[in-house]
Short mmCIF file of N, CA and C in Angstrom, two decimals:
data_model
loop_
_atom_site.label_atom_id
_atom_site.label_comp_id
_atom_site.label_asym_id
_atom_site.label_seq_id
_atom_site.Cartn_x
_atom_site.Cartn_y
_atom_site.Cartn_z
N UNK A 1 -29.32 -28.17 28.21
CA UNK A 1 -28.98 -26.95 28.32
C UNK A 1 -29.64 -26.85 29.72
N UNK A 2 -28.96 -25.85 30.66
CA UNK A 2 -29.27 -25.71 31.97
C UNK A 2 -30.58 -24.74 31.77
N UNK A 3 -31.63 -25.12 32.71
CA UNK A 3 -32.86 -24.22 32.59
C UNK A 3 -32.73 -22.80 32.87
N UNK A 4 -31.67 -22.57 33.88
CA UNK A 4 -31.53 -21.10 34.27
C UNK A 4 -30.97 -20.23 32.97
N UNK A 5 -30.31 -20.88 32.02
CA UNK A 5 -29.82 -20.02 30.80
C UNK A 5 -31.04 -19.60 30.01
N UNK A 6 -32.18 -20.43 29.90
CA UNK A 6 -33.27 -19.97 29.32
C UNK A 6 -33.91 -18.60 30.07
N UNK A 7 -33.79 -18.51 31.15
CA UNK A 7 -34.32 -17.25 31.88
C UNK A 7 -33.27 -16.25 31.66
N UNK A 8 -32.02 -16.50 31.66
CA UNK A 8 -30.89 -15.43 31.25
C UNK A 8 -31.14 -14.92 29.94
N UNK A 9 -31.79 -15.95 28.88
CA UNK A 9 -31.94 -15.46 27.53
C UNK A 9 -33.28 -14.48 27.59
N UNK A 10 -34.14 -14.81 28.32
CA UNK A 10 -35.19 -13.94 28.47
C UNK A 10 -34.91 -12.57 29.06
N UNK A 11 -34.07 -12.55 30.21
CA UNK A 11 -33.33 -11.32 30.67
C UNK A 11 -32.51 -10.48 29.50
N UNK A 12 -31.94 -11.15 28.87
CA UNK A 12 -31.32 -10.59 27.42
C UNK A 12 -32.23 -9.96 26.64
N UNK A 13 -33.40 -10.51 26.42
CA UNK A 13 -34.47 -9.83 25.57
C UNK A 13 -35.01 -8.67 26.24
N UNK A 14 -35.23 -8.69 27.55
CA UNK A 14 -35.80 -7.56 28.14
C UNK A 14 -34.81 -6.48 28.21
N UNK A 15 -33.50 -6.79 28.30
CA UNK A 15 -32.37 -5.65 28.37
C UNK A 15 -32.27 -5.07 26.92
N UNK A 16 -32.70 -5.73 25.97
CA UNK A 16 -32.66 -5.03 24.60
C UNK A 16 -33.08 -3.52 24.57
N UNK A 17 -34.15 -3.38 25.45
CA UNK A 17 -34.66 -2.08 25.60
C UNK A 17 -34.00 -0.86 26.64
N UNK A 18 -32.83 -1.76 27.20
CA UNK A 18 -32.19 -1.02 28.17
C UNK A 18 -30.66 -0.57 28.03
N UNK A 19 -30.22 -1.66 27.25
CA UNK A 19 -28.81 -1.43 26.80
C UNK A 19 -28.68 -0.86 25.44
N UNK A 20 -27.54 -0.50 25.19
CA UNK A 20 -27.26 0.24 23.69
C UNK A 20 -27.67 -1.00 22.53
N UNK A 21 -27.25 -2.16 23.02
CA UNK A 21 -27.42 -3.16 21.80
C UNK A 21 -27.17 -4.52 22.49
N UNK A 22 -28.10 -5.32 22.17
CA UNK A 22 -27.99 -6.97 22.66
C UNK A 22 -28.30 -7.55 21.22
N UNK A 23 -27.45 -8.17 20.81
CA UNK A 23 -27.57 -8.95 19.43
C UNK A 23 -28.26 -10.42 19.75
N UNK A 24 -28.62 -11.20 18.83
CA UNK A 24 -29.45 -12.37 19.12
C UNK A 24 -28.68 -13.51 19.64
N UNK A 25 -29.06 -14.53 20.24
CA UNK A 25 -28.59 -15.72 20.84
C UNK A 25 -27.70 -15.17 22.08
N UNK A 26 -27.99 -14.04 22.76
CA UNK A 26 -27.22 -13.67 23.85
C UNK A 26 -27.91 -14.06 25.03
N UNK A 27 -27.24 -14.31 26.20
CA UNK A 27 -27.86 -14.37 27.53
C UNK A 27 -27.07 -13.57 28.71
N UNK A 28 -27.76 -13.22 29.70
CA UNK A 28 -27.28 -12.47 30.81
C UNK A 28 -27.58 -12.97 32.07
N UNK A 29 -26.61 -13.64 32.97
CA UNK A 29 -27.17 -13.92 34.31
C UNK A 29 -27.46 -12.66 35.04
N UNK A 30 -27.90 -13.06 36.39
CA UNK A 30 -28.21 -11.67 37.08
C UNK A 30 -27.10 -10.83 37.39
N UNK A 31 -27.11 -9.72 36.78
CA UNK A 31 -26.15 -8.57 37.09
C UNK A 31 -26.09 -8.16 38.64
N UNK A 32 -24.98 -7.52 39.02
CA UNK A 32 -24.95 -6.90 40.45
C UNK A 32 -25.15 -5.38 39.98
N UNK A 33 -24.57 -4.76 38.82
CA UNK A 33 -24.81 -3.44 38.47
C UNK A 33 -24.36 -3.33 37.12
N UNK A 34 -25.37 -2.45 36.55
CA UNK A 34 -24.97 -2.03 35.08
C UNK A 34 -25.12 -0.45 35.09
N UNK A 35 -24.16 0.39 35.25
CA UNK A 35 -24.36 1.79 35.20
C UNK A 35 -24.45 2.41 33.68
N UNK A 36 -24.99 3.41 33.39
CA UNK A 36 -25.17 3.86 32.02
C UNK A 36 -25.39 2.82 31.08
N UNK A 37 -26.44 1.98 31.27
CA UNK A 37 -26.55 0.73 30.32
C UNK A 37 -26.66 1.14 28.81
N UNK A 38 -27.24 2.40 28.41
CA UNK A 38 -27.18 2.70 27.01
C UNK A 38 -25.72 2.47 26.28
N UNK A 39 -24.70 2.60 27.08
CA UNK A 39 -23.33 2.71 26.57
C UNK A 39 -22.79 1.25 26.54
N UNK A 40 -23.59 0.26 26.72
CA UNK A 40 -23.11 -1.03 26.80
C UNK A 40 -23.56 -1.74 25.59
N UNK A 41 -22.77 -2.41 24.64
CA UNK A 41 -23.13 -2.97 23.57
C UNK A 41 -22.58 -4.38 23.30
N UNK A 42 -23.60 -5.42 23.20
CA UNK A 42 -23.22 -6.77 23.33
C UNK A 42 -23.42 -7.39 21.88
N UNK A 43 -22.71 -8.14 21.41
CA UNK A 43 -22.58 -8.78 20.03
C UNK A 43 -23.40 -9.81 19.93
N UNK A 44 -23.47 -10.78 18.87
CA UNK A 44 -24.24 -12.05 18.79
C UNK A 44 -23.59 -12.90 19.79
N UNK A 45 -24.70 -14.11 20.34
CA UNK A 45 -24.10 -14.99 21.20
C UNK A 45 -23.05 -14.73 22.22
N UNK A 46 -23.35 -13.45 22.90
CA UNK A 46 -22.76 -13.08 24.19
C UNK A 46 -23.37 -13.74 25.25
N UNK A 47 -22.54 -14.52 25.90
CA UNK A 47 -23.07 -15.31 27.04
C UNK A 47 -22.28 -14.88 28.35
N UNK A 48 -23.07 -14.27 29.13
CA UNK A 48 -22.62 -13.65 30.52
C UNK A 48 -23.30 -14.22 31.82
N UNK A 49 -22.41 -14.88 32.72
CA UNK A 49 -22.83 -15.58 33.72
C UNK A 49 -23.11 -14.64 34.95
N UNK A 50 -23.84 -14.94 35.93
CA UNK A 50 -24.20 -14.07 37.08
C UNK A 50 -22.91 -13.38 37.65
N UNK A 51 -23.50 -12.15 38.42
CA UNK A 51 -22.55 -11.43 39.05
C UNK A 51 -21.70 -10.29 38.20
N UNK A 52 -22.31 -9.92 36.94
CA UNK A 52 -21.62 -9.00 36.22
C UNK A 52 -21.70 -7.62 36.89
N UNK A 53 -20.77 -6.93 36.95
CA UNK A 53 -20.65 -5.39 37.31
C UNK A 53 -20.06 -4.58 36.31
N UNK A 54 -20.92 -4.03 35.81
CA UNK A 54 -20.42 -2.97 34.71
C UNK A 54 -20.59 -1.51 35.11
N UNK A 55 -19.54 -0.87 35.27
CA UNK A 55 -19.21 0.61 35.66
C UNK A 55 -18.84 1.27 34.68
N UNK A 56 -19.82 1.96 33.88
CA UNK A 56 -19.73 2.92 32.75
C UNK A 56 -19.65 4.26 33.57
N UNK A 57 -18.65 4.87 33.92
CA UNK A 57 -18.42 5.99 34.46
C UNK A 57 -19.21 7.32 34.22
N UNK A 58 -19.36 7.64 32.86
CA UNK A 58 -20.09 8.77 32.19
C UNK A 58 -20.46 8.72 30.91
N UNK A 59 -21.11 9.55 30.60
CA UNK A 59 -21.73 9.64 29.21
C UNK A 59 -20.70 9.41 28.02
N UNK A 60 -19.49 9.60 28.30
CA UNK A 60 -18.52 9.71 27.23
C UNK A 60 -17.74 8.32 27.36
N UNK A 61 -18.22 7.22 28.06
CA UNK A 61 -17.63 6.09 28.34
C UNK A 61 -18.61 5.09 27.71
N UNK A 62 -17.94 4.11 27.20
CA UNK A 62 -18.68 3.06 26.33
C UNK A 62 -17.93 1.72 26.67
N UNK A 63 -18.69 0.51 26.45
CA UNK A 63 -18.07 -0.82 26.53
C UNK A 63 -18.72 -1.53 25.34
N UNK A 64 -18.02 -2.04 24.38
CA UNK A 64 -18.34 -2.72 23.28
C UNK A 64 -17.74 -4.25 23.28
N UNK A 65 -18.66 -5.40 23.42
CA UNK A 65 -18.14 -6.71 23.40
C UNK A 65 -18.65 -7.32 22.12
N UNK A 66 -17.68 -8.07 21.43
CA UNK A 66 -17.95 -8.60 20.21
C UNK A 66 -18.74 -9.75 20.17
N UNK A 67 -18.75 -10.50 19.03
CA UNK A 67 -19.76 -11.83 18.76
C UNK A 67 -18.95 -12.91 19.71
N UNK A 68 -19.86 -13.93 19.95
CA UNK A 68 -19.39 -15.24 20.46
C UNK A 68 -18.42 -15.09 21.64
N UNK A 69 -18.91 -14.46 22.54
CA UNK A 69 -18.03 -14.10 23.64
C UNK A 69 -18.63 -14.88 24.99
N UNK A 70 -17.91 -15.27 25.71
CA UNK A 70 -18.22 -16.17 26.96
C UNK A 70 -17.62 -15.41 28.20
N UNK A 71 -18.32 -15.03 28.87
CA UNK A 71 -17.97 -14.37 30.29
C UNK A 71 -18.38 -14.89 31.42
N UNK A 72 -17.51 -15.41 32.45
CA UNK A 72 -17.64 -16.15 33.62
C UNK A 72 -18.21 -15.36 34.63
N UNK A 73 -18.57 -15.99 35.74
CA UNK A 73 -19.22 -15.27 37.00
C UNK A 73 -18.35 -14.12 37.65
N UNK A 74 -18.93 -13.21 38.23
CA UNK A 74 -18.53 -12.14 39.04
C UNK A 74 -17.46 -11.36 38.09
N UNK A 75 -17.76 -11.15 36.75
CA UNK A 75 -16.99 -10.29 35.85
C UNK A 75 -17.07 -8.86 36.30
N UNK A 76 -15.92 -8.03 36.40
CA UNK A 76 -16.03 -6.68 36.74
C UNK A 76 -15.43 -5.82 35.68
N UNK A 77 -15.97 -4.96 35.18
CA UNK A 77 -15.63 -3.99 34.05
C UNK A 77 -15.68 -2.61 34.13
N UNK A 78 -14.77 -1.77 34.06
CA UNK A 78 -14.87 -0.35 34.25
C UNK A 78 -14.39 0.56 33.08
N UNK A 79 -15.24 1.35 32.66
CA UNK A 79 -14.72 2.41 31.39
C UNK A 79 -15.02 3.79 31.66
N UNK A 80 -13.91 4.54 31.35
CA UNK A 80 -14.03 5.93 31.79
C UNK A 80 -13.66 6.71 30.59
N UNK A 81 -14.43 7.62 30.08
CA UNK A 81 -14.07 8.69 28.93
C UNK A 81 -13.34 8.06 27.58
N UNK A 82 -13.80 6.68 27.40
CA UNK A 82 -13.21 6.08 26.21
C UNK A 82 -14.13 4.73 25.99
N UNK A 83 -13.77 4.06 24.84
CA UNK A 83 -14.66 2.69 24.35
C UNK A 83 -13.67 1.83 24.85
N UNK A 84 -13.91 0.99 25.75
CA UNK A 84 -13.23 -0.21 26.20
C UNK A 84 -13.90 -1.41 25.19
N UNK A 85 -13.05 -2.10 24.45
CA UNK A 85 -13.46 -3.02 23.46
C UNK A 85 -12.91 -4.39 23.83
N UNK A 86 -13.74 -5.26 23.68
CA UNK A 86 -13.61 -6.75 23.77
C UNK A 86 -13.97 -7.29 22.40
N UNK A 87 -12.94 -8.00 21.79
CA UNK A 87 -13.21 -8.43 20.25
C UNK A 87 -14.16 -9.67 20.48
N UNK A 88 -14.17 -10.45 19.34
CA UNK A 88 -15.06 -11.50 19.10
C UNK A 88 -14.15 -12.72 19.50
N UNK A 89 -15.01 -13.79 19.77
CA UNK A 89 -14.43 -15.05 20.11
C UNK A 89 -13.51 -15.19 21.24
N UNK A 90 -13.84 -14.23 22.15
CA UNK A 90 -13.04 -14.17 23.53
C UNK A 90 -13.74 -15.13 24.58
N UNK A 91 -12.91 -15.70 25.47
CA UNK A 91 -13.45 -16.30 26.57
C UNK A 91 -12.80 -15.81 28.01
N UNK A 92 -13.57 -15.28 28.90
CA UNK A 92 -13.17 -14.66 29.98
C UNK A 92 -13.55 -15.46 31.05
N UNK A 93 -12.78 -15.93 31.85
CA UNK A 93 -13.17 -16.80 33.02
C UNK A 93 -13.73 -16.16 34.15
N UNK A 94 -14.01 -16.69 35.31
CA UNK A 94 -14.80 -16.03 36.43
C UNK A 94 -13.74 -15.14 37.30
N UNK A 95 -14.37 -14.14 38.11
CA UNK A 95 -13.50 -13.38 38.93
C UNK A 95 -12.39 -12.39 38.24
N UNK A 96 -12.66 -11.93 37.01
CA UNK A 96 -11.75 -11.08 36.25
C UNK A 96 -12.30 -9.60 36.22
N UNK A 97 -11.17 -8.91 36.25
CA UNK A 97 -11.34 -7.32 36.20
C UNK A 97 -10.62 -6.82 35.05
N UNK A 98 -11.43 -5.81 34.16
CA UNK A 98 -10.76 -5.31 32.95
C UNK A 98 -11.24 -3.76 33.36
N UNK A 99 -10.33 -2.91 33.22
CA UNK A 99 -10.45 -1.65 33.48
C UNK A 99 -9.58 -0.63 32.37
N UNK A 100 -10.23 0.66 32.14
CA UNK A 100 -9.42 1.58 31.19
C UNK A 100 -9.05 2.97 32.02
N UNK A 101 -9.16 2.67 33.37
CA UNK A 101 -8.73 3.89 34.21
C UNK A 101 -8.19 3.41 35.53
N UNK A 102 -7.37 4.58 35.85
CA UNK A 102 -6.65 4.31 37.16
C UNK A 102 -6.98 5.74 37.98
N UNK A 103 -6.82 5.36 39.22
CA UNK A 103 -7.10 6.78 40.15
C UNK A 103 -5.69 7.35 40.21
N UNK A 104 -5.50 8.59 40.10
CA UNK A 104 -4.52 9.50 40.36
C UNK A 104 -4.18 9.40 41.88
N UNK A 105 -2.91 9.43 41.98
CA UNK A 105 -2.59 9.29 43.73
C UNK A 105 -1.51 10.43 44.11
N UNK A 106 -1.29 11.32 43.05
CA UNK A 106 0.19 12.19 43.39
C UNK A 106 -0.31 13.18 44.56
N UNK A 107 -1.51 13.49 44.87
CA UNK A 107 -1.73 14.64 46.09
C UNK A 107 -1.68 13.63 47.38
N UNK A 108 -0.54 13.95 47.91
CA UNK A 108 -0.20 13.40 49.49
C UNK A 108 -1.33 13.88 50.35
N UNK A 109 -1.82 13.18 51.13
CA UNK A 109 -2.89 13.78 52.15
C UNK A 109 -4.22 13.86 51.60
N UNK A 110 -4.34 13.73 50.19
CA UNK A 110 -5.86 13.75 49.92
C UNK A 110 -6.38 12.04 49.45
N UNK A 111 -7.32 11.76 49.96
CA UNK A 111 -7.93 10.46 49.93
C UNK A 111 -8.09 10.15 48.36
N UNK A 112 -7.61 8.91 47.92
CA UNK A 112 -7.56 8.73 46.55
C UNK A 112 -8.81 8.65 45.88
N UNK A 113 -9.79 8.54 46.52
CA UNK A 113 -11.04 8.52 45.74
C UNK A 113 -11.46 9.96 45.61
N UNK A 114 -10.84 11.08 46.19
CA UNK A 114 -11.14 12.25 45.81
C UNK A 114 -10.25 12.90 44.66
N UNK A 115 -9.42 12.04 44.30
CA UNK A 115 -8.56 12.40 43.05
C UNK A 115 -8.82 11.95 41.88
N UNK A 116 -8.60 12.71 40.88
CA UNK A 116 -9.24 12.45 39.39
C UNK A 116 -9.10 11.03 38.74
N UNK A 117 -9.73 10.44 37.90
CA UNK A 117 -9.61 9.30 37.20
C UNK A 117 -8.73 9.62 35.89
N UNK A 118 -7.77 8.63 35.74
CA UNK A 118 -7.11 8.66 34.51
C UNK A 118 -7.27 7.62 33.57
N UNK A 119 -7.82 8.14 32.34
CA UNK A 119 -8.29 6.99 31.36
C UNK A 119 -7.04 6.67 30.32
N UNK A 120 -6.96 5.51 30.05
CA UNK A 120 -5.97 4.85 29.25
C UNK A 120 -6.50 3.67 28.48
N UNK A 121 -6.58 3.79 27.12
CA UNK A 121 -7.31 2.84 26.30
C UNK A 121 -6.79 1.42 26.72
N UNK A 122 -7.76 0.65 26.52
CA UNK A 122 -7.84 -0.94 26.85
C UNK A 122 -8.48 -1.49 25.85
N UNK A 123 -7.67 -2.58 25.25
CA UNK A 123 -8.61 -3.48 24.16
C UNK A 123 -8.01 -5.01 24.36
N UNK A 124 -9.07 -5.80 24.32
CA UNK A 124 -8.78 -7.25 24.08
C UNK A 124 -9.11 -7.62 22.73
N UNK A 125 -8.16 -8.25 22.22
CA UNK A 125 -8.11 -8.81 20.80
C UNK A 125 -9.14 -9.90 20.55
N UNK A 126 -9.35 -10.23 19.26
CA UNK A 126 -10.11 -11.38 19.03
C UNK A 126 -9.64 -12.71 19.40
N UNK A 127 -10.29 -13.47 19.84
CA UNK A 127 -9.87 -14.89 20.08
C UNK A 127 -9.19 -15.07 21.43
N UNK A 128 -8.83 -14.18 22.23
CA UNK A 128 -8.27 -14.14 23.65
C UNK A 128 -8.98 -14.99 24.42
N UNK A 129 -8.21 -15.59 25.62
CA UNK A 129 -8.55 -16.39 26.58
C UNK A 129 -8.09 -15.75 27.93
N UNK A 130 -8.82 -15.04 28.87
CA UNK A 130 -8.35 -14.58 30.07
C UNK A 130 -8.78 -15.47 31.15
N UNK A 131 -7.51 -16.15 31.89
CA UNK A 131 -7.94 -17.03 33.05
C UNK A 131 -8.42 -16.60 34.29
N UNK A 132 -8.93 -17.46 35.08
CA UNK A 132 -9.55 -16.98 36.36
C UNK A 132 -8.78 -16.16 37.25
N UNK A 133 -9.55 -15.04 37.63
CA UNK A 133 -9.01 -14.11 38.67
C UNK A 133 -7.96 -13.00 37.85
N UNK A 134 -7.98 -12.95 36.74
CA UNK A 134 -6.85 -12.16 36.11
C UNK A 134 -7.25 -10.57 36.22
N UNK A 135 -6.41 -9.75 36.24
CA UNK A 135 -6.76 -8.14 36.17
C UNK A 135 -5.95 -7.59 34.99
N UNK A 136 -6.81 -7.12 34.12
CA UNK A 136 -6.36 -6.48 32.96
C UNK A 136 -6.45 -4.79 33.23
N UNK A 137 -5.22 -4.34 33.43
CA UNK A 137 -5.42 -2.90 34.09
C UNK A 137 -5.41 -1.95 32.79
N UNK A 138 -5.53 -0.65 33.29
CA UNK A 138 -5.77 0.53 32.18
C UNK A 138 -4.54 0.48 31.18
N UNK A 139 -4.71 0.68 29.83
CA UNK A 139 -3.62 0.88 29.08
C UNK A 139 -3.11 -0.51 28.45
N UNK A 140 -3.93 -1.52 28.55
CA UNK A 140 -3.40 -2.77 28.07
C UNK A 140 -4.12 -3.10 26.70
N UNK A 141 -3.50 -3.50 25.76
CA UNK A 141 -3.75 -4.06 24.39
C UNK A 141 -3.22 -5.44 24.25
N UNK A 142 -4.14 -6.35 24.19
CA UNK A 142 -3.89 -7.63 23.81
C UNK A 142 -4.18 -7.82 22.54
N UNK A 143 -3.10 -8.58 21.84
CA UNK A 143 -3.45 -8.88 20.51
C UNK A 143 -4.30 -10.12 20.10
N UNK A 144 -4.40 -10.57 19.00
CA UNK A 144 -5.21 -11.67 18.60
C UNK A 144 -4.72 -12.87 19.37
N UNK A 145 -5.76 -13.55 19.95
CA UNK A 145 -5.65 -14.93 20.46
C UNK A 145 -4.51 -14.90 21.50
N UNK A 146 -4.30 -14.10 22.28
CA UNK A 146 -3.48 -13.97 23.50
C UNK A 146 -4.28 -14.86 24.70
N UNK A 147 -3.16 -15.36 25.45
CA UNK A 147 -3.67 -16.21 26.55
C UNK A 147 -3.24 -15.56 27.69
N UNK A 148 -4.18 -15.23 28.82
CA UNK A 148 -3.57 -14.47 30.00
C UNK A 148 -3.88 -15.77 31.13
N UNK A 149 -2.71 -16.08 31.93
CA UNK A 149 -2.85 -17.08 32.76
C UNK A 149 -3.82 -16.63 34.08
N UNK A 150 -4.25 -17.76 34.78
CA UNK A 150 -5.13 -17.19 36.03
C UNK A 150 -4.26 -16.46 37.03
N UNK A 151 -5.11 -15.57 37.73
CA UNK A 151 -4.50 -14.83 38.54
C UNK A 151 -3.39 -13.82 38.13
N UNK A 152 -2.99 -13.53 36.77
CA UNK A 152 -2.07 -12.64 36.35
C UNK A 152 -2.55 -11.12 36.49
N UNK A 153 -1.84 -10.22 36.53
CA UNK A 153 -2.10 -8.90 36.49
C UNK A 153 -1.32 -8.27 35.25
N UNK A 154 -1.97 -7.92 34.43
CA UNK A 154 -1.46 -7.53 33.02
C UNK A 154 -1.74 -5.87 32.63
N UNK A 155 -0.43 -5.44 32.35
CA UNK A 155 -0.62 -4.10 31.70
C UNK A 155 0.65 -3.92 30.68
N UNK A 156 0.27 -3.32 29.65
CA UNK A 156 0.93 -2.99 28.69
C UNK A 156 0.36 -3.62 27.34
N UNK A 157 1.19 -3.48 26.09
CA UNK A 157 0.90 -3.92 24.85
C UNK A 157 1.54 -5.50 24.39
N UNK A 158 0.70 -6.19 24.05
CA UNK A 158 1.15 -7.64 23.98
C UNK A 158 0.88 -7.80 22.55
N UNK A 159 1.75 -8.73 21.68
CA UNK A 159 1.59 -9.01 20.41
C UNK A 159 0.75 -10.25 20.27
N UNK A 160 0.26 -10.38 19.05
CA UNK A 160 -0.84 -11.47 18.72
C UNK A 160 -0.03 -12.97 19.11
N UNK A 161 -0.93 -13.73 19.64
CA UNK A 161 -0.35 -15.15 20.04
C UNK A 161 0.51 -15.32 21.11
N UNK A 162 0.24 -14.36 22.04
CA UNK A 162 1.23 -14.61 23.23
C UNK A 162 0.65 -15.02 24.40
N UNK A 163 1.41 -15.84 25.21
CA UNK A 163 0.90 -16.35 26.54
C UNK A 163 1.58 -15.61 27.54
N UNK A 164 0.49 -14.85 28.44
CA UNK A 164 1.22 -13.90 29.30
C UNK A 164 0.66 -14.39 30.80
N UNK A 165 1.68 -14.55 31.63
CA UNK A 165 1.34 -15.04 33.03
C UNK A 165 2.21 -14.40 33.96
N UNK A 166 1.65 -14.32 35.15
CA UNK A 166 2.29 -13.69 36.28
C UNK A 166 1.79 -12.31 36.73
N UNK A 167 2.32 -11.84 37.83
CA UNK A 167 2.12 -10.39 38.44
C UNK A 167 3.59 -9.80 38.63
N UNK A 168 4.00 -8.92 37.93
CA UNK A 168 3.31 -8.29 36.57
C UNK A 168 3.33 -9.48 35.54
N UNK A 169 2.37 -9.14 34.66
CA UNK A 169 2.14 -10.21 33.55
C UNK A 169 3.54 -9.96 32.49
N UNK A 170 3.91 -11.07 32.09
CA UNK A 170 5.06 -11.07 30.95
C UNK A 170 4.57 -12.35 30.23
N UNK A 171 5.28 -11.89 28.95
CA UNK A 171 4.99 -12.94 27.89
C UNK A 171 6.05 -14.37 27.97
N UNK A 172 5.39 -15.33 28.18
CA UNK A 172 6.57 -16.71 28.39
C UNK A 172 6.46 -17.38 27.20
N UNK A 173 5.54 -17.35 26.39
CA UNK A 173 5.48 -18.25 25.13
C UNK A 173 4.79 -17.20 23.95
N UNK A 174 5.20 -17.59 22.62
CA UNK A 174 4.72 -16.76 21.54
C UNK A 174 4.72 -17.68 20.38
N UNK A 175 3.66 -17.69 19.68
CA UNK A 175 3.62 -18.38 18.48
C UNK A 175 3.83 -17.62 17.26
N UNK A 176 4.92 -18.23 16.56
CA UNK A 176 5.51 -17.47 15.49
C UNK A 176 4.97 -18.09 13.97
N UNK A 177 3.83 -17.12 13.33
CA UNK A 177 3.40 -17.49 12.14
C UNK A 177 4.16 -18.13 11.19
N UNK A 178 5.31 -17.48 10.90
CA UNK A 178 6.25 -17.88 9.84
C UNK A 178 6.80 -19.23 10.03
N UNK A 179 7.09 -19.62 11.39
CA UNK A 179 7.64 -20.90 11.80
C UNK A 179 6.35 -21.94 11.93
N UNK A 180 5.51 -21.29 12.04
CA UNK A 180 4.36 -22.20 12.51
C UNK A 180 4.63 -23.15 13.72
N UNK A 181 5.13 -22.48 14.86
CA UNK A 181 5.46 -23.03 16.05
C UNK A 181 5.45 -22.06 17.31
N UNK A 182 5.15 -22.75 18.30
CA UNK A 182 5.39 -22.11 19.60
C UNK A 182 6.85 -21.86 20.11
N UNK A 183 7.15 -20.59 20.56
CA UNK A 183 8.74 -20.52 21.07
C UNK A 183 8.53 -19.86 22.60
N UNK A 184 9.50 -20.40 23.27
CA UNK A 184 9.40 -19.85 24.80
C UNK A 184 10.32 -18.63 24.67
N UNK A 185 9.77 -17.75 25.55
CA UNK A 185 10.72 -16.34 25.71
C UNK A 185 11.81 -16.63 26.89
N UNK A 186 12.87 -16.43 26.50
CA UNK A 186 14.03 -16.90 27.78
C UNK A 186 14.23 -15.70 28.38
#
């Protein structure tokens, strides 16, 4: 085991007193930012590499991460006025963004950062794999064991066992439980 991970484990133990919850066998590489740390909850064996950026916008915002989750470097997650939930047994590659809010842009002539945020429930199902550089936009619901391809931009509701690729993300394969086989979407 990499010696740095021992230090990350010690960091996770220290964060137990800052975060809402850090369960056993978790480790956290050096984060860039964790705002509203009490509203972040990590399950058992949650492994987070360095560069974590957690933006919990206000006291009504939460992020819950399940058990046995692996998160790559430079992970950016934003939650506004809702609970952004990541299930158990999820793998998130590096340089991924997951958010449950968008900026309003309807007021022409007004800077976009001066316009309100719009929250839209986002959820990552159990067993999902999110490829390197993917963006999971507000309002996305990934079913159980979905695979999101590298550099995909995903928004919408996707059924269990889907393979989603592209920008915008679309389902290219789906596992049919009844037939016990993968089928391509044409």
